[in-house]
PDB file of C-alpha atoms in Angstrom:
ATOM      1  CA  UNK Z 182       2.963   5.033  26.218  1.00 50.00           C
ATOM      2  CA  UNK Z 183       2.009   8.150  24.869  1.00 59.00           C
ATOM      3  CA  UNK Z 184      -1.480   8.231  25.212  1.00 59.00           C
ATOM      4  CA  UNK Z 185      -1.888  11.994  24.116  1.00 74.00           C
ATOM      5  CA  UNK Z 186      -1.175  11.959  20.719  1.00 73.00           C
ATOM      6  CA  UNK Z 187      -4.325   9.968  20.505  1.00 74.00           C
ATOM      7  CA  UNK Z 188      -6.387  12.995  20.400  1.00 83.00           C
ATOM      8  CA  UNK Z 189      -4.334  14.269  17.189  1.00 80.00           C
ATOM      9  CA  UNK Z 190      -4.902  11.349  15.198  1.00 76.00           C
ATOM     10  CA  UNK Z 191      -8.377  11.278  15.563  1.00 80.00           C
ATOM     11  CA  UNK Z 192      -8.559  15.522  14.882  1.00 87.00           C
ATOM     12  CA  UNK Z 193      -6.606  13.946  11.786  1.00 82.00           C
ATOM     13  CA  UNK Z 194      -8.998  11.358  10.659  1.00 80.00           C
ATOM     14  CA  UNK Z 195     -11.948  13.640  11.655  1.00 86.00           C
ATOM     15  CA  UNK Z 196     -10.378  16.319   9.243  1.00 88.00           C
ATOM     16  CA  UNK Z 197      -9.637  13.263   6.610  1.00 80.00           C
ATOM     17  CA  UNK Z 198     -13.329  12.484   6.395  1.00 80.00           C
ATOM     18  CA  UNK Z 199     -14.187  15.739   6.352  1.00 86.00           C
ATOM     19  CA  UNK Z 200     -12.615  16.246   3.055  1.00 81.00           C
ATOM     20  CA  UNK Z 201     -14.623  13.706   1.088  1.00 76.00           C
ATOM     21  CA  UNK Z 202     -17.388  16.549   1.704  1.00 81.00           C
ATOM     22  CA  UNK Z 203     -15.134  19.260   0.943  1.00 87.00           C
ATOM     23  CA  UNK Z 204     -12.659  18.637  -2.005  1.00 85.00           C
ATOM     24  CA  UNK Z 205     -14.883  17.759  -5.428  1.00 86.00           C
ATOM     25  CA  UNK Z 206     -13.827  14.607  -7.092  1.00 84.00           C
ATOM     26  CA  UNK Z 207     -10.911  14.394  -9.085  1.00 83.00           C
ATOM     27  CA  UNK Z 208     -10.646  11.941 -11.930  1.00 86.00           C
ATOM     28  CA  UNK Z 209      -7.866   9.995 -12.797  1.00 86.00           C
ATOM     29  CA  UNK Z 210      -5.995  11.629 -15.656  1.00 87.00           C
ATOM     30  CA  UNK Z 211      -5.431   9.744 -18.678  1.00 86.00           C
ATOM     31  CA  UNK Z 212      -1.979  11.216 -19.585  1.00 90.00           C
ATOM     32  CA  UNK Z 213      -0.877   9.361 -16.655  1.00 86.00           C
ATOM     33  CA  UNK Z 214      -0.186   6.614 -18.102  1.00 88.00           C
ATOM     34  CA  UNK Z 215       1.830   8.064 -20.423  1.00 88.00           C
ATOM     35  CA  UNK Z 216       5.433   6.942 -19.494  1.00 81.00           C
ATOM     36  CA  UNK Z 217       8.860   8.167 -20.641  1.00 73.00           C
ATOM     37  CA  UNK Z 218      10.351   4.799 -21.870  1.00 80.00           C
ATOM     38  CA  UNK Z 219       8.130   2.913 -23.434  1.00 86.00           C
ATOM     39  CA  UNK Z 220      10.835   0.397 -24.994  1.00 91.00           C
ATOM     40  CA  UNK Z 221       9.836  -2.946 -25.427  1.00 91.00           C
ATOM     41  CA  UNK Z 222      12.393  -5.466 -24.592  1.00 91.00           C
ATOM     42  CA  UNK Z 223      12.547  -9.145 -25.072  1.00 94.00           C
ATOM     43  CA  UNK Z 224       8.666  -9.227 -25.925  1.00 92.00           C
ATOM     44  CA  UNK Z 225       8.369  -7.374 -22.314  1.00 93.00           C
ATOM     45  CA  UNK Z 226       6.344  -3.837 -23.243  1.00 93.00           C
ATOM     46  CA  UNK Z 227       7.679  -0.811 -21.287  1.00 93.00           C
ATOM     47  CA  UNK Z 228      10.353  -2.910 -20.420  1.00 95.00           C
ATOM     48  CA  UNK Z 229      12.774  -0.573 -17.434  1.00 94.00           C
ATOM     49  CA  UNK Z 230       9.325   0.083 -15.994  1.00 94.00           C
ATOM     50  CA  UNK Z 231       8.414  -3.242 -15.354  1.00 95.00           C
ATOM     51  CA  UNK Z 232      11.346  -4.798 -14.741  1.00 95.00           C
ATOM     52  CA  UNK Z 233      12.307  -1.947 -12.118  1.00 95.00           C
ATOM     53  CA  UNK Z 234       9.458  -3.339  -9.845  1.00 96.00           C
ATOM     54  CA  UNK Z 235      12.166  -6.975  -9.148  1.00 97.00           C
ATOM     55  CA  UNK Z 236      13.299  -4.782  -6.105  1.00 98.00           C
ATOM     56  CA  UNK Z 237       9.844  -4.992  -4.342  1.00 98.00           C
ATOM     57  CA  UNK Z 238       9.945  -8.828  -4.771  1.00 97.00           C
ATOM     58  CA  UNK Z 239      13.058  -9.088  -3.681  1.00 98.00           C
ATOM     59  CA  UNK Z 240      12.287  -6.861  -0.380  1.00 98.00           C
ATOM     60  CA  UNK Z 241       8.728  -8.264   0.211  1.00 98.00           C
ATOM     61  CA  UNK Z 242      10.204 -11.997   0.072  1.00 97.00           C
ATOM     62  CA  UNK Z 243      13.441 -11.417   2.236  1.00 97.00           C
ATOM     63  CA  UNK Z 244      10.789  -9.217   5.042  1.00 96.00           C
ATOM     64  CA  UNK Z 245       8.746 -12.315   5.083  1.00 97.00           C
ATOM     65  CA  UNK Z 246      11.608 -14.722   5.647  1.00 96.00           C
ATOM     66  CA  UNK Z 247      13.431 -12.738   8.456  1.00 95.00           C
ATOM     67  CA  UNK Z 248       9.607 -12.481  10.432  1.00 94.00           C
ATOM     68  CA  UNK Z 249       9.372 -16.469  10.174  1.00 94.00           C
ATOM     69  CA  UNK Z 250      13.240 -16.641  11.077  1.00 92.00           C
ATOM     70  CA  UNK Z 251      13.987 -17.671  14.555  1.00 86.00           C
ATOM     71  CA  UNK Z 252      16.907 -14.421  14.317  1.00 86.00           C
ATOM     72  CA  UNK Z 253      13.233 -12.238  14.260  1.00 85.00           C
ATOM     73  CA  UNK Z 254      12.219 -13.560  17.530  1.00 83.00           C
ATOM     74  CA  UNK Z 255      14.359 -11.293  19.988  1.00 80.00           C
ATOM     75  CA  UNK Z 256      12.927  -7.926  17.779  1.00 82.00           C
ATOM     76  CA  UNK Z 257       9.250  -8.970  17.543  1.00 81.00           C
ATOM     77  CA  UNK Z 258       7.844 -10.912  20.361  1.00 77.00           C
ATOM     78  CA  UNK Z 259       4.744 -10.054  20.268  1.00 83.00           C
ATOM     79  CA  UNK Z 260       2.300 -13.093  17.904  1.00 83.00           C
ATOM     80  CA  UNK Z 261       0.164  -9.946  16.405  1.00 87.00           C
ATOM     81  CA  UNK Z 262       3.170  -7.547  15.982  1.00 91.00           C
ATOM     82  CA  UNK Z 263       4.501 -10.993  13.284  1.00 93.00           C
ATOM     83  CA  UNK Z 264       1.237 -11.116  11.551  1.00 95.00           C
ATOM     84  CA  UNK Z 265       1.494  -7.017  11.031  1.00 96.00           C
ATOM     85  CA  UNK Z 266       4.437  -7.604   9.516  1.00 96.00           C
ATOM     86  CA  UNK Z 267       3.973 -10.303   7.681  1.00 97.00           C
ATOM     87  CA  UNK Z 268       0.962  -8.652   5.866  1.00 97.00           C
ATOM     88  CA  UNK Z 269       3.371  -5.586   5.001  1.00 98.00           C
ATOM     89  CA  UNK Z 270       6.228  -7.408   3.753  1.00 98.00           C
ATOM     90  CA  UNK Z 271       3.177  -9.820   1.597  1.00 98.00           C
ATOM     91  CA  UNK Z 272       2.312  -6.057   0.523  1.00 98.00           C
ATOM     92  CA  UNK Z 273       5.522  -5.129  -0.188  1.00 98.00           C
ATOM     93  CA  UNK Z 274       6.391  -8.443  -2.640  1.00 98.00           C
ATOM     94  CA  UNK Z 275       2.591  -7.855  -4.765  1.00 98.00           C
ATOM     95  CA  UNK Z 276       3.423  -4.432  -5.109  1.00 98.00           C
ATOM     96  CA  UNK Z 277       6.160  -6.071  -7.449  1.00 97.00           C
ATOM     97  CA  UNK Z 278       3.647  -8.334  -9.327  1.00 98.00           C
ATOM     98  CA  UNK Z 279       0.868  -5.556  -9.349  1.00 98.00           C
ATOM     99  CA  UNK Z 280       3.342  -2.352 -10.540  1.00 97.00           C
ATOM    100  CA  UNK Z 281       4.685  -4.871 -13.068  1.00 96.00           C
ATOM    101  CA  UNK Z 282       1.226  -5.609 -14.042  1.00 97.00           C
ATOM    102  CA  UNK Z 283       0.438  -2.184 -14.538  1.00 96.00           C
ATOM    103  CA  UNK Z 284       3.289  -1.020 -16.111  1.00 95.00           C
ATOM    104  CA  UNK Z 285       2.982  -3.766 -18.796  1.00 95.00           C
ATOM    105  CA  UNK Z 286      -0.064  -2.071 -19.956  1.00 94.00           C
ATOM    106  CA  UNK Z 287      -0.511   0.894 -18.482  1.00 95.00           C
ATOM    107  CA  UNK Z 288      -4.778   1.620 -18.058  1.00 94.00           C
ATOM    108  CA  UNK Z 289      -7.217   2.227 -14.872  1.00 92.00           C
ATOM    109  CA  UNK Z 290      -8.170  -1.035 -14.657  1.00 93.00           C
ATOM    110  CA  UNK Z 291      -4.579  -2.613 -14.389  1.00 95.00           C
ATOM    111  CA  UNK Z 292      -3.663   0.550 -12.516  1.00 95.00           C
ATOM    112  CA  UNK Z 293      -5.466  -0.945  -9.220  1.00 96.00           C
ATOM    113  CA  UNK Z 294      -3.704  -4.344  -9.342  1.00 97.00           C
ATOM    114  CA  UNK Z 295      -0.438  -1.220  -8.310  1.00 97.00           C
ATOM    115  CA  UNK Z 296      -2.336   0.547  -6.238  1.00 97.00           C
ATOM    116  CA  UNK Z 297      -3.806  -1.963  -4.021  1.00 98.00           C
ATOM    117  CA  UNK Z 298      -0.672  -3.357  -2.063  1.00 98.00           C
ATOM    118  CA  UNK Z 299       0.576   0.195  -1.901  1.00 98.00           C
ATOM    119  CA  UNK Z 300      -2.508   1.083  -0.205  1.00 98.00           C
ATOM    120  CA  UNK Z 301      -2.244  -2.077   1.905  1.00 98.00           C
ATOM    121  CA  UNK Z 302       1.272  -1.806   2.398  1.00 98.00           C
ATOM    122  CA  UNK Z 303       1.102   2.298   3.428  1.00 97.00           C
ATOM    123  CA  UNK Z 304      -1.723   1.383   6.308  1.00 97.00           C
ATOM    124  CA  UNK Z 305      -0.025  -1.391   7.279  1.00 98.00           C
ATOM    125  CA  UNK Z 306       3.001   0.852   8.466  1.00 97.00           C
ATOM    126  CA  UNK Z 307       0.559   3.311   9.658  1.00 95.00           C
ATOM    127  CA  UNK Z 308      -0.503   0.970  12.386  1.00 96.00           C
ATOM    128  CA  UNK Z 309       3.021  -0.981  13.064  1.00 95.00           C
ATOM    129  CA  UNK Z 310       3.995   2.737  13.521  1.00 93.00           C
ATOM    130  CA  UNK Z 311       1.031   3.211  15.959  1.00 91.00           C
ATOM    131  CA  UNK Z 312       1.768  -0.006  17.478  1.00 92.00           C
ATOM    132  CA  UNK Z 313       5.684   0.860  18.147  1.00 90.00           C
ATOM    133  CA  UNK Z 314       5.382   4.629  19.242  1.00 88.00           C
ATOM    134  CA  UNK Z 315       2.567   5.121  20.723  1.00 86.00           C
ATOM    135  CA  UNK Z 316       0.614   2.298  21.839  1.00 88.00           C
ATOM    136  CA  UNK Z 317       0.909  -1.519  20.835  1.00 90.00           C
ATOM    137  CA  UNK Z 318      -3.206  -2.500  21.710  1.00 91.00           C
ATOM    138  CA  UNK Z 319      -3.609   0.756  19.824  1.00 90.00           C
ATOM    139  CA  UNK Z 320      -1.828  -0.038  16.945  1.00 92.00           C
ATOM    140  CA  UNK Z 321      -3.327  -4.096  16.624  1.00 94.00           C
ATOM    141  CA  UNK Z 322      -6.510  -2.490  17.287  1.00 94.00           C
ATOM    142  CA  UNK Z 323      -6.167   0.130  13.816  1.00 93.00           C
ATOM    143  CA  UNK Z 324      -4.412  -2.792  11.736  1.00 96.00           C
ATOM    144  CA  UNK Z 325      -7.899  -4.289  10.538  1.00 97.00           C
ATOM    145  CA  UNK Z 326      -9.316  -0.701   9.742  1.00 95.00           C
ATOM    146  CA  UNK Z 327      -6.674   0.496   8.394  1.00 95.00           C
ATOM    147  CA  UNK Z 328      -5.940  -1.957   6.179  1.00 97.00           C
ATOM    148  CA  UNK Z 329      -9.576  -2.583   5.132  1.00 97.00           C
ATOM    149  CA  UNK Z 330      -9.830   1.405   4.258  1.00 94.00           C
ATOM    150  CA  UNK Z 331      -6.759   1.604   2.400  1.00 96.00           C
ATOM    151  CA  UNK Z 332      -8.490  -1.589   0.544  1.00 98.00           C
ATOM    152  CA  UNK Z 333     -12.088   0.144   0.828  1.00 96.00           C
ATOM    153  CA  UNK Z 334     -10.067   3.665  -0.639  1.00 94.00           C
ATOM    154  CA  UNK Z 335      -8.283   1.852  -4.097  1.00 96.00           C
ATOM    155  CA  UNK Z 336     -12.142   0.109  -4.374  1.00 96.00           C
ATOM    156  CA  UNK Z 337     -14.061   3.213  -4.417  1.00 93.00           C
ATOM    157  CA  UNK Z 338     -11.649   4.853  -6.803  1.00 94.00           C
ATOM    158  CA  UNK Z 339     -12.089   1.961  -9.238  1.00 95.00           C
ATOM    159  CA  UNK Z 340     -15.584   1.997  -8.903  1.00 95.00           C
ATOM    160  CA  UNK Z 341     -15.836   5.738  -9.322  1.00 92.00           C
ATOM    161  CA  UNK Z 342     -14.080   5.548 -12.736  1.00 91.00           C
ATOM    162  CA  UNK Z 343     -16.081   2.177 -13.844  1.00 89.00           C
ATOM    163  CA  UNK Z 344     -18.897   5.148 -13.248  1.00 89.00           C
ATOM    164  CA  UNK Z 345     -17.613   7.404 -15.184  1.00 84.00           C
ATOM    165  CA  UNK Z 346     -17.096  10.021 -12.908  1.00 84.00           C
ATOM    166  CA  UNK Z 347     -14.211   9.015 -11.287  1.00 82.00           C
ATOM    167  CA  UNK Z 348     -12.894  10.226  -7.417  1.00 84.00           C
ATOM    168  CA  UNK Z 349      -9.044   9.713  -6.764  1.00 79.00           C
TER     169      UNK Z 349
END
């Protein structure tokens, strides 16, 4: 248990917050969606960059089935230590369907079906992290929050551009 990092992350998310105030908002640029190979390839547009997201399907599928394995059982005991897991290696697999999306046509609106489960999938880790170095009731405590501002983060972006004064 090391309790006494706690008072870093907070100092962390205290100066996180504290940025909103401080940095001005940054729009989304528009060159970049501008990609190097834009080769279409058996009626697949921007073919190598769509295709190269396979991999996260691949991972996020083959996480889920080792958690629900009975081999998983000895590493993760715990019932809410599966779920965080689950939910990452979920994040993992749509960050294969929602890159692919994205990269098929390449705009801000389809830009947030790939950000999403990376944001999911980053805060996720954050708090299995948490949970596994510092403090498991810690760590299932954050999941929710972190999660739902990763979410709450890709959501206000989106909504900043629909506004036309977009806020990455």
């Amino acid at each position: 248990m090391r309790l006494s990092i706690i008072p870093v992350l907070i100092a962390l998310a205290v100066i996180g917050v504290a940025g909103f105030w401080v940095i001005p908002p940054l729009a989304q640029p528009q060159w970049y969606h501008d990609f190097a190979d834009k080769r279409p390839l058996v009626g697949i547009p921007n073919f190598w960059n769509v295709i190269s997201n396979v991999p996260f399907l691949f991972v996020g599928g083959w996480g889920i089935w080792w958690v629900l394995s009975a081999e998983s059982r000895e590493s993760i005991k715990e019932l809410s230590e599966r779920w965080m897991y689950l939910c990452l290696f979920g994040a993992i697999g749509l960050t294969g369907i929602g890159s692919g999306y994205y990269h098929w046509e390449p705009n801000n609106s389809t830009l947030v079906w790939d950000r999403l489960p990376i944001a999911v999938t980053f805060t996720a880790l954050f708090a299995i992290i948490i949970s596994e170095r510092i403090e498991p009731r810690l760590g299932n405590w954050l999941f929710g929050p972190l999660v739902g501002f990763g979410v709450a983060s890709v959501a206000y972006w989106h909504l900043s551009e629909s506004w036309g004064r977009g806020d990455l």
